[in-house]
PDB file of C-alpha atoms in Angstrom:
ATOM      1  CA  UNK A   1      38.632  41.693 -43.910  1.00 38.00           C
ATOM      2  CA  UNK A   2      40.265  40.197 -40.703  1.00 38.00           C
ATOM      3  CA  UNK A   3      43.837  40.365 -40.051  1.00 36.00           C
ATOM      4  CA  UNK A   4      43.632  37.371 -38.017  1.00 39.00           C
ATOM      5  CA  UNK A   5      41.790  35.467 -40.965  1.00 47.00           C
ATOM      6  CA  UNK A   6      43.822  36.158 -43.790  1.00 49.00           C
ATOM      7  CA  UNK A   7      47.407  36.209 -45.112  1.00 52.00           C
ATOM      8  CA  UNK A   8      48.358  37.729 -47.847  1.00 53.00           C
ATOM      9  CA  UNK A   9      51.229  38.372 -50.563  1.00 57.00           C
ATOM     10  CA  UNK A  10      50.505  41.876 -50.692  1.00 74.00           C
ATOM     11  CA  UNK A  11      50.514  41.796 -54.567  1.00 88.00           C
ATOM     12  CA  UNK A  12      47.543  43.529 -56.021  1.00 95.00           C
ATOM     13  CA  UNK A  13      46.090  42.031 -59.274  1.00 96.00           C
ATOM     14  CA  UNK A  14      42.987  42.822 -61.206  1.00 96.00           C
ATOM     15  CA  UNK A  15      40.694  40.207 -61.515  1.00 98.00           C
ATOM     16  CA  UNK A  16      36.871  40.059 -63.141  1.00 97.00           C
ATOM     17  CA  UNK A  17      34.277  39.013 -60.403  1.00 97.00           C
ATOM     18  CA  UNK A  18      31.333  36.815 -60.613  1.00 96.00           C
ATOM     19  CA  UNK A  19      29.076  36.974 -57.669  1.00 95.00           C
ATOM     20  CA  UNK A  20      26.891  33.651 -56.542  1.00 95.00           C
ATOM     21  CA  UNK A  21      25.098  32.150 -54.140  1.00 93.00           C
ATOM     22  CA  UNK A  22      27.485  29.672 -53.133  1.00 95.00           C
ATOM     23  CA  UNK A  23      31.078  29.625 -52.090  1.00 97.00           C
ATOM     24  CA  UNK A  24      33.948  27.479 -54.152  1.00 98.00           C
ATOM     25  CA  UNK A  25      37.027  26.657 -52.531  1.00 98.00           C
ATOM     26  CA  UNK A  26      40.052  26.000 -54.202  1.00 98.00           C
ATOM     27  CA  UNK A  27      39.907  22.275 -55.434  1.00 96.00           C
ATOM     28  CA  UNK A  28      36.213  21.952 -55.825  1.00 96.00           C
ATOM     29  CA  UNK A  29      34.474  21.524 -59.478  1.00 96.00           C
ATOM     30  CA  UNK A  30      31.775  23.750 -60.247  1.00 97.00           C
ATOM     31  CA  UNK A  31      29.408  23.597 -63.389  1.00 97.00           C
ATOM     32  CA  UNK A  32      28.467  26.901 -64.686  1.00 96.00           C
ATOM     33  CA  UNK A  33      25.598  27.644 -67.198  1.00 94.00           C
ATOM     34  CA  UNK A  34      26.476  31.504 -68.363  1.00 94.00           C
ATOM     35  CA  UNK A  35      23.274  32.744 -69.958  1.00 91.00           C
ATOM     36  CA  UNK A  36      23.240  37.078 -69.059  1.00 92.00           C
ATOM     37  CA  UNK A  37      24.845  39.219 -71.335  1.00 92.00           C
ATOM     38  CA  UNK A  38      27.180  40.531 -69.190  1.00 92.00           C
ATOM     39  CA  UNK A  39      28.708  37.482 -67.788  1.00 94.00           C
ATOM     40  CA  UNK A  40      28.593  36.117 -71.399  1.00 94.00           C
ATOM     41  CA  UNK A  41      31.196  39.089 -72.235  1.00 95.00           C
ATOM     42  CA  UNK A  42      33.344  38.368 -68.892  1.00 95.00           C
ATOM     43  CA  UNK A  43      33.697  34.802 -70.061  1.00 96.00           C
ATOM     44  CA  UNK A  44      34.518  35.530 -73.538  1.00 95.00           C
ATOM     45  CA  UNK A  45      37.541  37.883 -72.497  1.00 95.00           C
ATOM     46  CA  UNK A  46      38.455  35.231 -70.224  1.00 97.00           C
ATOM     47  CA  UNK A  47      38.859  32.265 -72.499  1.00 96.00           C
ATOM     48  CA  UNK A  48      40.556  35.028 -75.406  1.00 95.00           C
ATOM     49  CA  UNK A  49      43.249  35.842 -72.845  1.00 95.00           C
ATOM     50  CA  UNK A  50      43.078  32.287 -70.868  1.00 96.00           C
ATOM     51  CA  UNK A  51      42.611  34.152 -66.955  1.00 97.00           C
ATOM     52  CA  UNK A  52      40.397  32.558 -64.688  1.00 97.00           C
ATOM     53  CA  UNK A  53      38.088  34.879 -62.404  1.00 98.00           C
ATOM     54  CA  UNK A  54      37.074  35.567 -59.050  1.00 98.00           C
ATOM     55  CA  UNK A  55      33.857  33.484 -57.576  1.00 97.00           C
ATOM     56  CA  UNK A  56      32.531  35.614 -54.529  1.00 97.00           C
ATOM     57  CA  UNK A  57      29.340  34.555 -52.058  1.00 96.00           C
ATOM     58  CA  UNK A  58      27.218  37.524 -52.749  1.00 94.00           C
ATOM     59  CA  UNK A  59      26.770  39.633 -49.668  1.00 92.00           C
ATOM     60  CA  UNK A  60      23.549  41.850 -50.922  1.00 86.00           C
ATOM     61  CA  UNK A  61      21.645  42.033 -53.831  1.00 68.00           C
ATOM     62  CA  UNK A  62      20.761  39.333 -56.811  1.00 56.00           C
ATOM     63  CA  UNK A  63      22.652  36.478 -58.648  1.00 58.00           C
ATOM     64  CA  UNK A  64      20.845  37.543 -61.596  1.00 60.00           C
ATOM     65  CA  UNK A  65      19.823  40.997 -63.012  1.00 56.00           C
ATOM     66  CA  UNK A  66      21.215  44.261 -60.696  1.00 60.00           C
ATOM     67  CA  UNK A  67      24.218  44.840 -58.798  1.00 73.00           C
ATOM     68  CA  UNK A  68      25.385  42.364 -55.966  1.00 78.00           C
ATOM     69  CA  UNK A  69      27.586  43.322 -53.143  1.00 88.00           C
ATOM     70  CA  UNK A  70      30.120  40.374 -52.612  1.00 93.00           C
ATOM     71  CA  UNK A  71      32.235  39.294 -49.461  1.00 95.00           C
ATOM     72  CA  UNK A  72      35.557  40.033 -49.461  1.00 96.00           C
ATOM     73  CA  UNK A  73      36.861  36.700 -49.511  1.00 98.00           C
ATOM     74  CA  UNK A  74      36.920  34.584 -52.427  1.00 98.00           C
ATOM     75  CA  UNK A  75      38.159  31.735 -54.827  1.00 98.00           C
ATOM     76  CA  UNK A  76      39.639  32.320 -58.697  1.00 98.00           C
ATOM     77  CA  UNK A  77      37.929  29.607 -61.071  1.00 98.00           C
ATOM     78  CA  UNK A  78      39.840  28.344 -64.163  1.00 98.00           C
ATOM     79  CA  UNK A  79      38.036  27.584 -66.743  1.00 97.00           C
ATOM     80  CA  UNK A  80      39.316  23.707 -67.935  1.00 97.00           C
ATOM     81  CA  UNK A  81      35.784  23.653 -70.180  1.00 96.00           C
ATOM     82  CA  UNK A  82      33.556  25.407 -72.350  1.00 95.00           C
ATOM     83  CA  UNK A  83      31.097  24.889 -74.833  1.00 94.00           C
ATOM     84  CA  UNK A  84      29.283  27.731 -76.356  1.00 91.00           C
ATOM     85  CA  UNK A  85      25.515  27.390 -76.987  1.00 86.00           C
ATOM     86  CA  UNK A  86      22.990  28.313 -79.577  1.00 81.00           C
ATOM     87  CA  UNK A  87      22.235  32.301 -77.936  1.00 82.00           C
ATOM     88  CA  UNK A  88      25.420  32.903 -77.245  1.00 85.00           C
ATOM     89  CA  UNK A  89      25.408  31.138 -73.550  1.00 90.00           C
ATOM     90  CA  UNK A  90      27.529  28.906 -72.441  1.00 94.00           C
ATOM     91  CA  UNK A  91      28.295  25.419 -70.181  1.00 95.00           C
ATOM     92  CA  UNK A  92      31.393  25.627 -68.178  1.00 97.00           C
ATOM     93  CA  UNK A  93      33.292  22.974 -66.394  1.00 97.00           C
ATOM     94  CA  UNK A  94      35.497  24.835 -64.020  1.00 98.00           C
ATOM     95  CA  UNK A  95      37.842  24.626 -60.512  1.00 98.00           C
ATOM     96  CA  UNK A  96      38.556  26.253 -58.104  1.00 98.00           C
ATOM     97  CA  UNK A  97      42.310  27.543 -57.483  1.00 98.00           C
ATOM     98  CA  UNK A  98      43.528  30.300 -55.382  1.00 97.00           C
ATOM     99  CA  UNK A  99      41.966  32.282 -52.317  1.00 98.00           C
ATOM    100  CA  UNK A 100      41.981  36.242 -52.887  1.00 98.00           C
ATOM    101  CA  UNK A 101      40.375  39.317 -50.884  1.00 98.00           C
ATOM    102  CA  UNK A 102      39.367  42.088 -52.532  1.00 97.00           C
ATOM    103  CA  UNK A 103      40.924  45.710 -51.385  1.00 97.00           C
ATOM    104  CA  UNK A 104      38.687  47.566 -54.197  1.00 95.00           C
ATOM    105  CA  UNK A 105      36.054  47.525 -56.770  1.00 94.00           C
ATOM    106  CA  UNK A 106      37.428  49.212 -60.101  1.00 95.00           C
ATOM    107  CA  UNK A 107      34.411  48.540 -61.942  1.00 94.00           C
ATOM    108  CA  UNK A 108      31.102  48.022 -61.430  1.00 91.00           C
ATOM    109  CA  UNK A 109      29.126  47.839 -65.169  1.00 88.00           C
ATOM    110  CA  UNK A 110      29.001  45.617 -67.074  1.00 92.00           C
ATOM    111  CA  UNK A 111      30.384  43.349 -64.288  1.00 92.00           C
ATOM    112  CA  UNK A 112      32.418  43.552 -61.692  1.00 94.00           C
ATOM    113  CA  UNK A 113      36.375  44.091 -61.634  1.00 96.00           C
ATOM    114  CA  UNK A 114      37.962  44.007 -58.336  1.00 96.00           C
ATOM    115  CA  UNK A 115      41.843  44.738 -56.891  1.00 97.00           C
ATOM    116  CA  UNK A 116      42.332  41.570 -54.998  1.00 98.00           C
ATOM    117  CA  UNK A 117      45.316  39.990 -53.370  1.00 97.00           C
ATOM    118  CA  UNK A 118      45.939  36.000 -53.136  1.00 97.00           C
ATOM    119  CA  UNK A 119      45.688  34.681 -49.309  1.00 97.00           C
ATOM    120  CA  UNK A 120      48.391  32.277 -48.306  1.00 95.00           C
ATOM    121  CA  UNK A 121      47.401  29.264 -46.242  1.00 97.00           C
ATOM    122  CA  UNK A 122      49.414  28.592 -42.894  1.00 96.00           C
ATOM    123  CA  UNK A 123      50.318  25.100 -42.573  1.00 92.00           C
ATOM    124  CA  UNK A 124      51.701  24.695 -38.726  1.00 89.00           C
ATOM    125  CA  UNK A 125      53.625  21.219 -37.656  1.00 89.00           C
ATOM    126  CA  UNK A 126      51.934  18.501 -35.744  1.00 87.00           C
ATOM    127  CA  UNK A 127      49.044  18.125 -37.983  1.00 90.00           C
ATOM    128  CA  UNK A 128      49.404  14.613 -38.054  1.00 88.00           C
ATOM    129  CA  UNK A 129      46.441  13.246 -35.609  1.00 91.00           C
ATOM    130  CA  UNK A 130      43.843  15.440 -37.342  1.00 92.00           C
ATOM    131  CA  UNK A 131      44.761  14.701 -40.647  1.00 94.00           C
ATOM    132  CA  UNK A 132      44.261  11.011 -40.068  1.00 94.00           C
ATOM    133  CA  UNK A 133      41.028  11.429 -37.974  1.00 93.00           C
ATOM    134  CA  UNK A 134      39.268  13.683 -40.397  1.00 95.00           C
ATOM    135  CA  UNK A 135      40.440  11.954 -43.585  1.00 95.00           C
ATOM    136  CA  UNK A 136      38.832   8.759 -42.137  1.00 94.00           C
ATOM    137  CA  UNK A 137      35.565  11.137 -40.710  1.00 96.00           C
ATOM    138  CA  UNK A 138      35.442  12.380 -44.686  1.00 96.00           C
ATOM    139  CA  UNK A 139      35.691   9.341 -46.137  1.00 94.00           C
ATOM    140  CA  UNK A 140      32.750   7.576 -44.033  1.00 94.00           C
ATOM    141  CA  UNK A 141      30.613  10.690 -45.064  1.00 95.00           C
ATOM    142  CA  UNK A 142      31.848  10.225 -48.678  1.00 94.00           C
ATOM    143  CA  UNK A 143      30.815   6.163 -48.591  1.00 91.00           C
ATOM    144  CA  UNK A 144      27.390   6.828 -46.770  1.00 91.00           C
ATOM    145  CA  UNK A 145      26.413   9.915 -49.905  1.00 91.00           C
ATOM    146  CA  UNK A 146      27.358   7.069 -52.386  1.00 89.00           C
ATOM    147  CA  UNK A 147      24.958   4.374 -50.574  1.00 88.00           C
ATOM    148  CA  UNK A 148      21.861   7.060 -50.159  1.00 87.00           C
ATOM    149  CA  UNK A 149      22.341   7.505 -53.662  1.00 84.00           C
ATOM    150  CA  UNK A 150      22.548   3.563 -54.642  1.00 80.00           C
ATOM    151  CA  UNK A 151      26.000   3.475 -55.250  1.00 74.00           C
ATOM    152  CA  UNK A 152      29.055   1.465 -53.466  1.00 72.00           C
ATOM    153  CA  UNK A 153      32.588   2.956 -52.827  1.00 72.00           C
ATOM    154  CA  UNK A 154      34.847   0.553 -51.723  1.00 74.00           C
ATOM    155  CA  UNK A 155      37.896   2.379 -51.384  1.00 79.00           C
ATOM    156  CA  UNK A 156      37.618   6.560 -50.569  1.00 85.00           C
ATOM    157  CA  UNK A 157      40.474   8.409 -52.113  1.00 90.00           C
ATOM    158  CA  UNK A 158      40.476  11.723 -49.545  1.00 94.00           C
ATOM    159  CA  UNK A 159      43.212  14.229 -49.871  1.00 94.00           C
ATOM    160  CA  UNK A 160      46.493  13.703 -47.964  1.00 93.00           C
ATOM    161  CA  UNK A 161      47.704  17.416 -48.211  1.00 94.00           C
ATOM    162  CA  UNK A 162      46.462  18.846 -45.052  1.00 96.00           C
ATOM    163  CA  UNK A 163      45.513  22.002 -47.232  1.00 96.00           C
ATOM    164  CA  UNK A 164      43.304  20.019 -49.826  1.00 96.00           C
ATOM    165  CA  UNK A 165      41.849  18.183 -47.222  1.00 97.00           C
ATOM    166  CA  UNK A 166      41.071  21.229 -45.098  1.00 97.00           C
ATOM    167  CA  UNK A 167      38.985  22.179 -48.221  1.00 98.00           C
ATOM    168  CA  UNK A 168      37.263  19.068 -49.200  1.00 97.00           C
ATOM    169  CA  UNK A 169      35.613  19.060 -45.456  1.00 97.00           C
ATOM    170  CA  UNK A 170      34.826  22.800 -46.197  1.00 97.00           C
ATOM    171  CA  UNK A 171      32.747  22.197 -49.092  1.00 96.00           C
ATOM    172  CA  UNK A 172      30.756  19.265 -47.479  1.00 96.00           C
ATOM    173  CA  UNK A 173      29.926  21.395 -44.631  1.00 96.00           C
ATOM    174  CA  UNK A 174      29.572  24.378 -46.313  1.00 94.00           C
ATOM    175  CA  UNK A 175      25.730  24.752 -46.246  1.00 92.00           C
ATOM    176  CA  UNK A 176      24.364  27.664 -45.818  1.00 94.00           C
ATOM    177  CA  UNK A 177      26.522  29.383 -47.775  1.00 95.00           C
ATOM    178  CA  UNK A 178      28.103  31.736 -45.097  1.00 96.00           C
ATOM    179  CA  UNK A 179      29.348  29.090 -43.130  1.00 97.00           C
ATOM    180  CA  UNK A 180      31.315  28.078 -45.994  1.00 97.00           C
ATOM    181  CA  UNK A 181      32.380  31.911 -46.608  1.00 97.00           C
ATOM    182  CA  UNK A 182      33.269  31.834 -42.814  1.00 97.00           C
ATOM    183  CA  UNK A 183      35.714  29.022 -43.208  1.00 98.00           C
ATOM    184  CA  UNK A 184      36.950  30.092 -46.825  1.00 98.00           C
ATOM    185  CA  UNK A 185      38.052  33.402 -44.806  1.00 97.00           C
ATOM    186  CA  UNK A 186      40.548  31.281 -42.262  1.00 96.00           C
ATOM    187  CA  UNK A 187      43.725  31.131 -43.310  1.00 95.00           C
ATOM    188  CA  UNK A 188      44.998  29.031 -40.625  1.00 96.00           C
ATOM    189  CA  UNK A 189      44.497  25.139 -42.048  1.00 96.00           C
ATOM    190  CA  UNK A 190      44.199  23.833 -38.411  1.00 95.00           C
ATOM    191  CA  UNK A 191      41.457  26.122 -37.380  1.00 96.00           C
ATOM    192  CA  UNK A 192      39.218  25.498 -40.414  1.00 97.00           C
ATOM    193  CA  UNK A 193      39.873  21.714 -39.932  1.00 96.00           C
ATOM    194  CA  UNK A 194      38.882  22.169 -36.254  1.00 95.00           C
ATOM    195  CA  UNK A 195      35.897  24.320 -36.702  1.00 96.00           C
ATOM    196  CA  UNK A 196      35.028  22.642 -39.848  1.00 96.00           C
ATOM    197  CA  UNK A 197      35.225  18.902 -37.906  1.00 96.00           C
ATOM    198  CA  UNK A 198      32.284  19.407 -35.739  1.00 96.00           C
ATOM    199  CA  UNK A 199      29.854  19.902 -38.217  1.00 97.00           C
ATOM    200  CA  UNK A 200      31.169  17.401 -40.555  1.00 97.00           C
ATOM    201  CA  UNK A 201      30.614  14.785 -37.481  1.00 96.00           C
ATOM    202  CA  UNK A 202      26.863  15.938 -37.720  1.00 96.00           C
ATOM    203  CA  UNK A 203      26.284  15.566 -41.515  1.00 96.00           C
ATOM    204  CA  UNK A 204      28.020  12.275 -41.003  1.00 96.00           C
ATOM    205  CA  UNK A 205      25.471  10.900 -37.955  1.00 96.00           C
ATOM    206  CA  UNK A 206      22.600  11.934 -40.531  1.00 94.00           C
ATOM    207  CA  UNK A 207      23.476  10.323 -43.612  1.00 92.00           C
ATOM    208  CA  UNK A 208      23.878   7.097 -41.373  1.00 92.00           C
ATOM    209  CA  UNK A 209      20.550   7.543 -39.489  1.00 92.00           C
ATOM    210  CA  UNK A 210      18.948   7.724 -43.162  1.00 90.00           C
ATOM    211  CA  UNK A 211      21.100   5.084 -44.759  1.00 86.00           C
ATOM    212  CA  UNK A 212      20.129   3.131 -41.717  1.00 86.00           C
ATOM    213  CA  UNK A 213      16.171   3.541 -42.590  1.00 84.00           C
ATOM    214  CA  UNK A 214      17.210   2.856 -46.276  1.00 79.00           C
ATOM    215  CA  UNK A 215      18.844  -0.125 -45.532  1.00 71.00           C
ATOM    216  CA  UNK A 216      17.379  -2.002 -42.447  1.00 64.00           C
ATOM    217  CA  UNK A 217      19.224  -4.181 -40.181  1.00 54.00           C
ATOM    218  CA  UNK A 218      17.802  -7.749 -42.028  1.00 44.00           C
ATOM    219  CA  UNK A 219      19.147 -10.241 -38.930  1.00 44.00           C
ATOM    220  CA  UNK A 220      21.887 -12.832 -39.119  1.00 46.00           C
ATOM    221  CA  UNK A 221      22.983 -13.995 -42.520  1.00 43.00           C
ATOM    222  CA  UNK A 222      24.282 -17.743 -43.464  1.00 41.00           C
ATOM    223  CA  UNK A 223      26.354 -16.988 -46.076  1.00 41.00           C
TER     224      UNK A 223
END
């Protein structure tokens, strides 16, 4: 784990792991359908003693069945809802919170259990002119998604905090998954806004190529 990527508090906690094929960043829903036995028993301890856990991009190995080797850098998930299913299973509705890197795994069987430390986000002055340009960039994307999709949005509420925002242009650009892990692991808010800007400018000049072929150009209207 990078020095020059992370912060940290320096306070070690113990927190249970869940390794995907995705990276959440703190903010961002994500629906989770909990079905192996092990992760069944992670969740259940979770809800009895109300902790969230750590969501990790796995590095090697499987999302299901087997060990996985995670990246270091990751996001706690709280659980806000559950629903347990016939089997055992269940359907979770959770969010992302904190960033954390992991100094050690403490346990391996029957799932993971990691020291980690919470990452701090530096916030410098002057953010002003990027804020404003990449909440409007974000909320173009956000409008041209809804018209692909056959909706309308006629007013886009994008984050304000330059923190939240630096997120919510993470997670649109954040396929394949390690570009998202590589901008999860910044710490600096105007360096994942800047490298994160870029490639948010390119999803943006594709959804309005296809919304363009969606919706063509139908000449002057009267009314």
């Amino acid at each position: 784990m990078s020095s020059a990527h992370t912060k940290s508090n320096h306070e070690l906690v113990e927190l249970s792991l869940f390794p995907l094929n995705l990276v959440l960043f703190p903010g961002m829903s994500l629906p989770l359908r909990i079905f192996e036995e092990r992760y069944k028993l992670m969740i259940s301890e979770c809800l009895e003693k109300n902790l969230p856990f750590g969501v990790v991009l796995i590095k090697e190995g499987m999302e299901v069945g087997g060990l996985a080797e995670p990246h270091k850098v990751g996001t706690t998930a709280r659980i806000i809802k559950s629903e347990r299913q016939e089997g055992g299973q269940y359907s979770l509705q959770t969010i992302g919170e904190k960033r954390f890197g992991i100094h050690q795994i403490t346990q391996e069987t029957p799932f993971l259990v990691g020291k980690v430390e919470y990452l701090e986000d530096e916030v410098p002055n002057g953010l002003g002119n990027i804020v404003t340009k990449t909440r409007k960039m974000l909320g173009s994307y956000w409008k041209a998604l809804a018209s692909i999709k056959g909706g309308w949005i006629r007013e886009v509420q994008t984050p304000e905090d330059p923190v939240s925002l630096s997120y919510a242009i993470a997670q649109s650009v954040a396929m394949p998954a390690l570009v998202g892990q590589y901008l999860l692991q910044m710490s600096s808010v105007k360096e994942r806004m800047e490298r994160a800007t870029p490639l948010l400018q390119e999803r943006l000049d594709m959804a309005q190529k296809k919304l363009q072929k969606l919706l063509p150009y139908q000449g002057p209207r009267l009314n």
